Coordinates of C-alpha atoms and ligand atoms in Angstrom, one line a residue:
X1 CA -23.4 2.3 -12.9
X2 CA -19.7 2.8 -13.1
X3 CA -18.3 3.6 -16.6
X4 CA -16.0 0.7 -17.6
X5 CA -12.3 1.0 -17.2
X6 CA -12.0 0.9 -20.9
X7 CA -14.1 4.1 -21.5
X8 CA -11.3 6.3 -21.6
X9 CA -12.5 9.0 -24.1
X10 CA -15.1 11.6 -23.4
X11 CA -18.6 10.4 -24.3
X12 CA -21.7 12.2 -25.1
X13 CA -24.7 10.5 -23.5
X14 CA -28.1 12.2 -23.5
X15 CA -26.6 15.3 -24.3
X16 CA -24.3 15.6 -21.2
X17 CA -20.6 15.2 -21.5
X18 CA -19.5 12.1 -19.5
X19 CA -15.9 11.6 -18.6
X20 CA -14.8 8.1 -17.3
X21 CA -13.8 7.9 -13.8
X22 CA -10.2 7.0 -14.6
X23 CA -9.9 10.3 -16.6
X24 CA -11.6 12.3 -13.7
X25 CA -9.1 10.7 -11.4
X26 CA -6.1 11.8 -13.5
X27 CA -7.7 15.2 -13.9
X28 CA -7.8 15.3 -10.1
X29 CA -4.1 14.5 -9.8
X30 CA -3.1 17.3 -12.2
X31 CA -5.4 19.9 -10.7
X32 CA -4.2 18.9 -7.3
X33 CA -0.8 19.4 -8.0
X34 CA -1.2 22.7 -9.8
X35 CA -3.3 24.2 -7.2
X36 CA -0.9 23.0 -4.6
X37 CA 1.9 24.7 -6.4
X38 CA -0.1 27.9 -6.6
X39 CA -0.7 27.9 -2.9
X40 CA 2.8 27.3 -2.0
X41 CA 3.7 30.2 -4.4
X42 CA 1.1 32.5 -2.4
X43 CA 2.8 31.4 0.8
X44 CA 1.2 30.2 4.0
X45 CA -0.2 33.8 5.1
X46 CA -2.1 34.4 2.1
X47 CA -5.8 34.3 2.9
X48 CA -6.7 32.3 -0.3
X49 CA -4.1 29.7 0.4
X50 CA -5.3 29.4 4.1
X51 CA -8.9 28.9 3.1
X52 CA -8.1 26.7 0.3
X53 CA -6.0 24.3 2.5
X54 CA -8.8 24.3 5.0
X55 CA -11.3 23.1 2.4
X56 CA -9.0 20.7 0.7
X57 CA -8.1 19.2 4.3
X58 CA -12.0 18.8 4.9
X59 CA -12.6 17.2 1.5
X60 CA -9.4 15.0 1.6
X61 CA -10.3 13.6 5.1
X62 CA -13.8 13.0 4.1
X63 CA -12.6 10.7 1.1
X64 CA -10.2 8.9 3.5
X65 CA -13.0 8.6 6.2
X66 CA -15.4 7.2 3.7
X67 CA -12.9 4.6 2.5
X68 CA -12.1 3.6 6.2
X69 CA -15.8 3.3 6.9
X70 CA -16.3 0.5 4.4
X71 CA -12.7 -0.9 5.2
X72 CA -13.6 -3.2 8.2
X73 CA -16.7 -4.9 6.8
X74 CA -15.0 -5.4 3.5
X75 CA -11.9 -7.1 4.9
X76 CA -14.0 -9.1 7.5
X77 CA -16.4 -10.5 4.8
X78 CA -13.8 -10.8 1.8
X79 CA -11.5 -12.8 3.8
X80 CA -14.1 -15.1 5.6
X81 CA -16.0 -15.8 2.4
X82 CA -12.8 -16.2 0.3
X83 CA -11.4 -18.7 2.6
X84 CA -14.6 -20.6 2.7
X85 CA -14.9 -20.9 -1.1
X86 CA -11.2 -21.9 -1.4
X87 CA -11.5 -24.6 1.0
X88 CA -14.7 -25.8 -0.6
X89 CA -12.6 -26.2 -3.7
X90 CA -9.7 -27.8 -1.9
X91 CA -7.3 -24.9 -3.1
X92 CA -6.4 -23.4 0.2
X93 CA -3.0 -25.0 0.3
X94 CA -2.0 -24.0 -3.1
X95 CA -3.2 -20.5 -2.6
X96 CA -1.4 -20.1 0.9
X97 CA 1.9 -21.4 -0.6
X98 CA 1.7 -19.2 -3.9
X99 CA 0.9 -16.1 -1.9
X100 CA 3.5 -16.3 0.6
X101 CA 6.1 -17.4 -2.0
X102 CA 5.3 -14.3 -4.2
X103 CA 5.1 -12.0 -1.3
X104 CA 8.7 -13.2 -0.1
X105 CA 10.1 -13.1 -3.7
X106 CA 8.8 -9.6 -4.7
X107 CA 10.0 -8.2 -1.4
X108 CA 13.3 -9.7 -1.7
X109 CA 13.8 -8.2 -5.2
X110 CA 12.7 -4.8 -4.0
X111 CA 15.2 -4.7 -1.1
X112 CA 18.1 -5.9 -3.3
X113 CA 17.1 -3.2 -5.7
X114 CA 17.3 -0.5 -2.9
X115 CA 20.5 -1.8 -1.5
X116 CA 22.3 -2.0 -4.9
X117 CA 21.2 1.5 -5.8
X118 CA 22.4 3.0 -2.5
X119 CA 25.9 1.1 -2.8
X120 CA 26.2 2.5 -6.4
X121 CA 25.1 6.1 -6.0
X122 CA 26.0 6.5 -2.2
X123 CA 23.5 9.1 -1.4
X124 CA 24.5 11.0 1.8
X125 CA 28.2 10.6 1.4
X126 CA 30.1 13.8 1.9
X127 CA 27.1 15.3 3.7
X128 CA 27.6 15.3 7.5
X129 CA 25.1 14.5 10.2
X130 CA 26.1 17.7 11.9
X131 CA 24.4 19.7 9.3
X132 CA 21.1 18.4 10.7
X133 CA 22.0 19.0 14.2
X134 CA 18.8 20.9 15.2
X135 CA 16.6 18.4 13.9
X136 CA 18.5 15.6 15.6
X137 CA 18.7 17.4 18.9
X138 CA 14.8 18.0 19.0
X139 CA 13.9 14.4 18.3
X140 CA 13.6 11.7 20.8
X141 CA 13.5 8.4 19.1
X142 CA 11.6 5.5 20.7
X143 CA 13.6 2.5 21.4
X144 CA 12.5 -0.5 19.4
X145 CA 14.7 -3.7 19.3
X146 CA 14.2 -6.5 17.0
X147 CA 13.1 -8.9 19.8
X148 CA 10.4 -6.5 21.1
X149 CA 9.3 -5.7 17.6
X150 CA 8.7 -9.6 16.8
X151 CA 7.1 -10.1 20.2
X152 CA 4.7 -7.2 19.6
X153 CA 3.9 -8.2 16.1
X154 CA 2.7 -11.8 17.2
X155 CA 1.0 -10.4 20.3
X156 CA -1.1 -8.4 17.8
X157 CA -2.2 -11.2 15.8
X158 CA -4.8 -12.8 18.0
X159 CA -7.2 -10.2 19.4
X160 CA -10.7 -10.0 20.7
X161 CA -12.5 -9.8 17.3
X162 CA -14.9 -7.1 18.5
X163 CA -11.9 -5.0 19.8
X164 CA -10.1 -5.5 16.4
X165 CA -13.2 -4.5 14.4
X166 CA -14.0 -1.5 16.5
X167 CA -10.3 -0.3 16.3
X168 CA -10.0 -1.0 12.5
X169 CA -7.0 -3.4 13.3
X170 CA -6.7 -4.8 9.9
X171 CA -4.3 -7.7 10.7
X172 CA -6.1 -8.9 13.5
X173 CA -9.3 -8.9 11.5
X174 CA -7.8 -10.8 8.7
X175 CA -6.6 -13.5 11.2
X176 CA -10.0 -13.9 12.9
X177 CA -11.8 -13.9 9.5
X178 CA -9.3 -16.6 8.3
X179 CA -10.4 -18.8 11.4
X180 CA -14.0 -18.1 10.7
X181 CA -13.7 -19.0 7.1
X182 CA -12.1 -22.2 7.9
X183 CA -14.8 -23.0 10.5
X184 CA -17.6 -22.3 8.2
X185 CA -16.4 -24.9 5.7
X186 CA -15.5 -27.6 8.5
X187 CA -19.0 -27.2 9.7
X188 CA -20.3 -28.2 6.2
X189 CA -24.0 -27.2 5.5
X190 CA -24.7 -26.4 9.1
X191 CA -23.5 -22.8 8.8
X192 CA -24.8 -22.1 5.3
X193 CA -26.9 -19.2 6.5
X194 CA -24.1 -17.5 8.1
X195 CA -22.0 -17.9 4.7
X196 CA -24.7 -16.4 2.6
X197 CA -25.0 -13.6 5.1
X198 CA -21.3 -12.8 4.7
X199 CA -21.4 -13.1 1.0
X200 CA -24.3 -10.6 0.7
X201 CA -22.5 -8.5 3.3
X202 CA -19.5 -8.4 0.9
X203 CA -21.6 -7.6 -2.1
X204 CA -23.4 -4.7 -0.5
X205 CA -20.2 -3.3 0.8
X206 CA -18.7 -3.2 -2.7
X207 CA -21.8 -1.5 -3.9
X208 CA -21.0 1.3 -1.3
X209 CA -17.5 1.5 -2.6
X210 CA -18.7 2.2 -6.0
X211 CA -20.6 5.1 -4.6
X212 CA -17.6 6.5 -2.7
X213 CA -15.5 6.3 -5.9
X214 CA -17.6 9.2 -7.3
X215 CA -15.9 11.4 -4.8
X216 CA -12.4 10.0 -5.5
X217 CA -11.4 12.6 -8.2
X218 CA -12.1 15.5 -5.7
X219 CA -10.6 13.6 -2.7
X220 CA -7.5 13.1 -4.7
X221 CA -7.2 16.6 -5.7
X222 CA -7.7 17.8 -2.3
X223 CA -5.1 15.5 -0.9
X224 CA -2.4 16.2 -3.4
X225 CA -3.3 20.1 -3.1
X226 CA -2.4 19.9 0.6
X227 CA 0.7 17.7 0.0
X228 CA 2.3 20.0 -2.6
X229 CA 1.4 23.1 -0.8
X230 CA 2.8 22.1 2.5
X231 CA 5.9 20.3 1.3
X232 CA 9.2 21.8 2.4
X233 CA 11.0 22.4 -0.8
X234 CA 14.4 23.7 0.8
X235 CA 14.9 20.3 2.6
X236 CA 13.9 18.4 -0.5
X237 CA 16.7 20.0 -2.5
X238 CA 19.2 19.3 0.3
X239 CA 18.4 15.6 0.2
X240 CA 17.8 15.6 -3.5
X241 CA 20.2 12.7 -4.4
X242 CA 18.6 10.3 -1.8
X243 CA 15.1 11.4 -2.8
X244 CA 16.1 10.6 -6.4
X245 CA 17.6 7.3 -5.7
X246 CA 14.4 6.2 -3.6
X247 CA 11.9 7.3 -6.1
X248 CA 14.0 6.1 -9.0
X249 CA 14.4 2.6 -7.5
X250 CA 10.8 2.5 -6.6
X251 CA 9.6 3.2 -10.0
X252 CA 12.1 0.5 -11.4
X253 CA 10.5 -1.9 -9.1
X254 CA 6.9 -0.9 -10.2
X255 CA 7.7 -0.4 -14.1
X256 CA 10.2 -3.1 -14.6
X257 CA 10.5 -5.8 -11.8
X258 CA 6.8 -6.4 -11.0
X259 CA 5.5 -6.3 -14.6
X260 CA 8.3 -8.8 -15.5
X261 CA 7.1 -11.1 -12.8
X262 CA 3.6 -10.7 -13.8
X263 CA 4.2 -11.4 -17.5
X264 CA 6.5 -14.2 -16.8
X265 CA 3.8 -16.2 -14.9
X266 CA 0.5 -15.0 -16.5
X267 CA 1.5 -13.3 -19.9
X268 CA -0.5 -10.3 -19.1
X269 CA 1.0 -7.3 -20.7
X270 CA 1.9 -4.2 -18.5
X271 CA -0.5 -1.8 -20.2
X272 CA -3.2 -4.2 -19.7
X273 CA -2.5 -4.4 -16.0
X274 CA -1.9 -0.6 -15.5
X275 CA -5.2 0.1 -17.2
X276 CA -7.1 -2.2 -14.8
X277 CA -5.0 -1.0 -11.8
X278 CA -4.9 2.6 -12.1
X279 CA -7.8 3.6 -9.9
X280 CA -6.1 1.9 -6.9
X281 CA -2.6 3.1 -7.8
X282 CA -3.9 6.8 -8.0
X283 CA -5.7 6.4 -4.6
X284 CA -2.8 4.9 -2.9
X285 CA -0.6 7.7 -4.4
X286 CA -2.9 10.4 -2.8
X287 CA -3.9 8.8 0.6
X288 CA -0.4 7.1 1.2
X289 CA -2.3 4.5 3.0
X290 CA -2.6 0.7 1.7
X291 CA -5.4 0.2 4.3
X292 CA -7.5 3.1 3.3
X293 CA -6.8 2.1 -0.4
X294 CA -7.9 -1.5 0.2
X295 CA -11.6 -1.1 -0.8
X296 CA -10.5 0.3 -4.2
X297 CA -7.7 -2.2 -4.6
X298 CA -10.3 -5.1 -4.3
X299 CA -12.7 -3.4 -6.7
X300 CA -9.8 -3.2 -9.3
X301 CA -8.6 -6.7 -8.8
X302 CA -12.1 -8.3 -9.1
X303 CA -13.8 -5.9 -11.5
X304 CA -11.1 -4.6 -13.7
X305 CA -8.4 -7.4 -13.6
X306 CA -10.7 -10.2 -13.3
X307 CA -9.2 -12.0 -10.5
X308 CA -11.8 -14.4 -8.8
X309 CA -13.3 -12.9 -5.6
X310 CA -12.1 -15.9 -3.4
X311 CA -8.5 -15.3 -4.6
X312 CA -8.5 -11.5 -4.5
X313 CA -10.5 -11.6 -1.2
X314 CA -7.6 -13.5 0.3
X315 CA -4.4 -12.2 -1.3
X316 CA -5.4 -8.5 -1.4
X317 CA -6.3 -7.8 2.2
X318 CA -3.5 -10.0 3.5
X319 CA -1.1 -8.2 1.1
X320 CA -2.4 -4.8 2.2
X321 CA -0.9 -5.6 5.7
X322 CA 2.0 -7.7 5.2
X323 CA 3.3 -7.3 1.5
X324 CA 5.0 -3.8 1.3
X325 CA 7.6 -3.9 -1.5
X326 CA 7.8 0.0 -1.6
X327 CA 8.3 0.1 2.3
X328 CA 10.9 -2.7 2.4
X329 CA 13.1 -0.9 -0.4
X330 CA 12.8 2.4 1.4
X331 CA 13.8 1.0 4.7
X332 CA 16.9 -0.5 3.4
X333 CA 17.9 2.3 1.2
X334 CA 17.3 4.9 4.2
X335 CA 19.6 2.6 6.5
X336 CA 22.5 3.0 4.0
X337 CA 21.8 6.5 3.5
X338 CA 22.0 7.2 7.3
X339 CA 25.1 5.1 7.5
X340 CA 26.8 7.4 4.8
X341 CA 25.8 10.5 6.6
X342 CA 27.1 9.1 9.8
X343 CA 30.3 8.2 7.9
X344 CA 29.9 4.5 8.5
X345 CA 30.7 1.9 6.0
X346 CA 28.3 -1.1 6.3
X347 CA 30.0 -4.4 5.4
X348 CA 28.2 -7.3 3.6
X349 CA 27.2 -8.9 6.9
X350 CA 25.7 -5.6 8.2
X351 CA 23.9 -5.1 4.9
X352 CA 22.5 -8.7 5.3
X353 CA 21.2 -7.7 8.6
X354 CA 19.6 -4.6 7.1
X355 CA 18.1 -6.8 4.4
X356 CA 16.3 -9.0 7.0
X357 CA 15.3 -6.3 9.4
X358 CA 13.8 -4.3 6.5
X359 CA 11.8 -7.4 5.5
X360 CA 10.4 -7.8 9.0
X361 CA 9.9 -4.1 9.4
X362 CA 7.8 -3.9 6.1
X363 CA 5.7 -6.8 7.2
X364 CA 5.0 -5.4 10.5
X365 CA 4.3 -1.8 9.3
X366 CA 0.5 -1.2 9.1
X367 CA -0.8 0.2 6.0
X368 CA -1.1 3.9 7.2
X369 CA 0.7 7.1 6.2
X370 CA 4.5 7.1 7.5
X371 CA 4.1 3.8 9.3
X372 CA 7.4 2.8 7.6
X373 CA 9.2 5.7 9.6
X374 CA 8.3 4.0 12.9
X375 CA 9.4 0.6 12.2
X376 CA 12.6 2.1 10.6
X377 CA 13.9 2.7 14.1
X378 CA 14.2 -1.0 14.5
X379 CA 16.3 -1.3 11.1
X380 CA 18.6 1.5 12.0
X381 CA 19.3 0.1 15.6
X382 CA 19.9 -3.4 14.3
X383 CA 23.2 -2.2 12.8
X384 CA 24.0 0.4 15.5
X385 CA 23.0 3.5 13.5
X386 CA 21.5 6.5 15.4
X387 CA 17.7 6.1 15.5
X388 CA 17.4 9.9 15.9
X389 CA 18.6 10.2 12.2
X390 CA 15.0 9.5 11.1
X391 CA 14.2 13.1 12.3
X392 CA 16.2 14.0 9.0
X393 CA 13.9 11.9 6.9
X394 CA 10.5 13.0 8.5
X395 CA 10.1 16.3 6.6
X396 CA 10.4 14.4 3.2
X397 CA 8.6 11.4 4.3
X398 CA 5.1 12.4 3.2
X399 CA 6.4 12.8 -0.4
X400 CA 8.2 9.4 -0.4
X401 CA 5.3 7.8 1.1
X402 CA 3.1 8.5 -2.0
X403 CA 5.4 6.3 -4.4
X404 CA 5.9 3.6 -1.9
X405 CA 2.4 3.1 -1.0
X406 CA 1.5 2.9 -4.6
X407 CA 4.1 0.2 -5.1
X408 CA 2.8 -1.6 -2.1
X409 CA -0.7 -1.7 -3.5
X410 CA 0.6 -2.6 -7.0
X411 CA 2.4 -5.6 -5.5
X412 CA -1.0 -6.8 -4.0
X413 CA -2.7 -6.7 -7.3
X414 CA 0.1 -8.4 -9.1
X415 CA 0.0 -11.1 -6.4
X416 CA -3.5 -11.8 -6.8
X417 CA -3.1 -12.3 -10.7
X418 CA 0.0 -14.4 -10.2
X419 CA -1.7 -16.5 -7.5
X420 CA -4.7 -17.0 -9.6
X421 CA -2.6 -18.3 -12.5
X422 CA -0.5 -20.6 -10.4
X423 CA -3.5 -22.2 -8.6
X424 CA -5.3 -22.7 -11.9
X425 CA -2.0 -24.4 -13.2
X426 CA -2.0 -26.7 -10.4
X427 CA -5.7 -27.4 -9.9
X428 CA -6.7 -31.0 -10.4
X429 CA -8.2 -31.8 -13.5
Ligands
LIG1 N1 2.2 4.2 3.8 C1 2.6 2.9 3.6 C2 1.2 2.1 3.2 O1 0.3 2.4 3.7 C3 3.4 2.3 4.7 C4 4.6 3.0 5.0 O2 4.8 4.0 5.6 O3 5.7 2.6 4.3 O4 1.4 1.1 2.4

């Protein structure tokens, strides 16, 4: 059995030292950063660093593969069962409205924060695009207009479910499972067996997630070792102001805005939230993938934060694909940064365009590493900025992705708690 989230201290049981999973994960983070720094000191040619990076690559990928293995059955069963249970209790309508309302509001707050910070601190002003000449020259940006992007997004919603399941296409699985959940309820008792099968499928998959979590401390250490050891520090210092603005505002959103929204609606204190959410936050930080983290996010929401399975099972998987506060904030901030580099002043209307395209780009970005960089082309092009400029951001993206993915995942857990509270408040007596 998993040690509870509250067992934070080292315990002695049957003469063996047992450390809680949360502590093990935090140890994994520290060890990963330290070993990564050591490898980067040794340099890429040192035999120790080479073999260490090889081994950490193996372990890190194994951890992500295991999470992805359970991802598809988990999303499919949790959405279908969640919807079926909500409709049984006539709460579907309230859940939809509260979920979309929260997603929209929190993403809006994130983008406003990013835009305000960039207007205040003006990262990139004084630097010149020419400094990055070689990066720009060797990069061929794909064209992506807003119209194409929207058409592609809608086209990707309704997909042959078998193809979607086989490809791990989370958004399309969510949509099909929604239909299935509604059909299960509309059919009444007729499909009871299928519903029970799905419920048991969900339970058994969550049991497997519990096993995979035993590997989490090692997976996290391995992923962070590679990240730190391979980060180009030279570029990082060149873009230090931009990196500081993005990480700073992302943390403000995570530590101030989201906890305030949570407290205002549910009266849950930030410490209690973070204690229950930390397994998922650390996993998101290390994997940079909301989708890969989804099994852990659901586990935290249901088992540590005590969100009802029918609410968490709907809000969290949907949020993992469409609710990305960190990504939205980043896309807006990056557009202003590139404008500063190009020596272009974006006026109010242009910043409004950035606002809307950043929101759409974040909704459309899949929950995988660096997905935001792909959809950002559209944001830049919407105000006539050079799409090639993302070549400058690519080398630092892996680092920034850690923080924004963590906030993306945090938003989903906060959302599930807020929706649960709002639905309870509105439920008929
Ligand atoms: N890596 C992010 C996520 O999975 C998406 C992004 O690149 O912004 O949530």
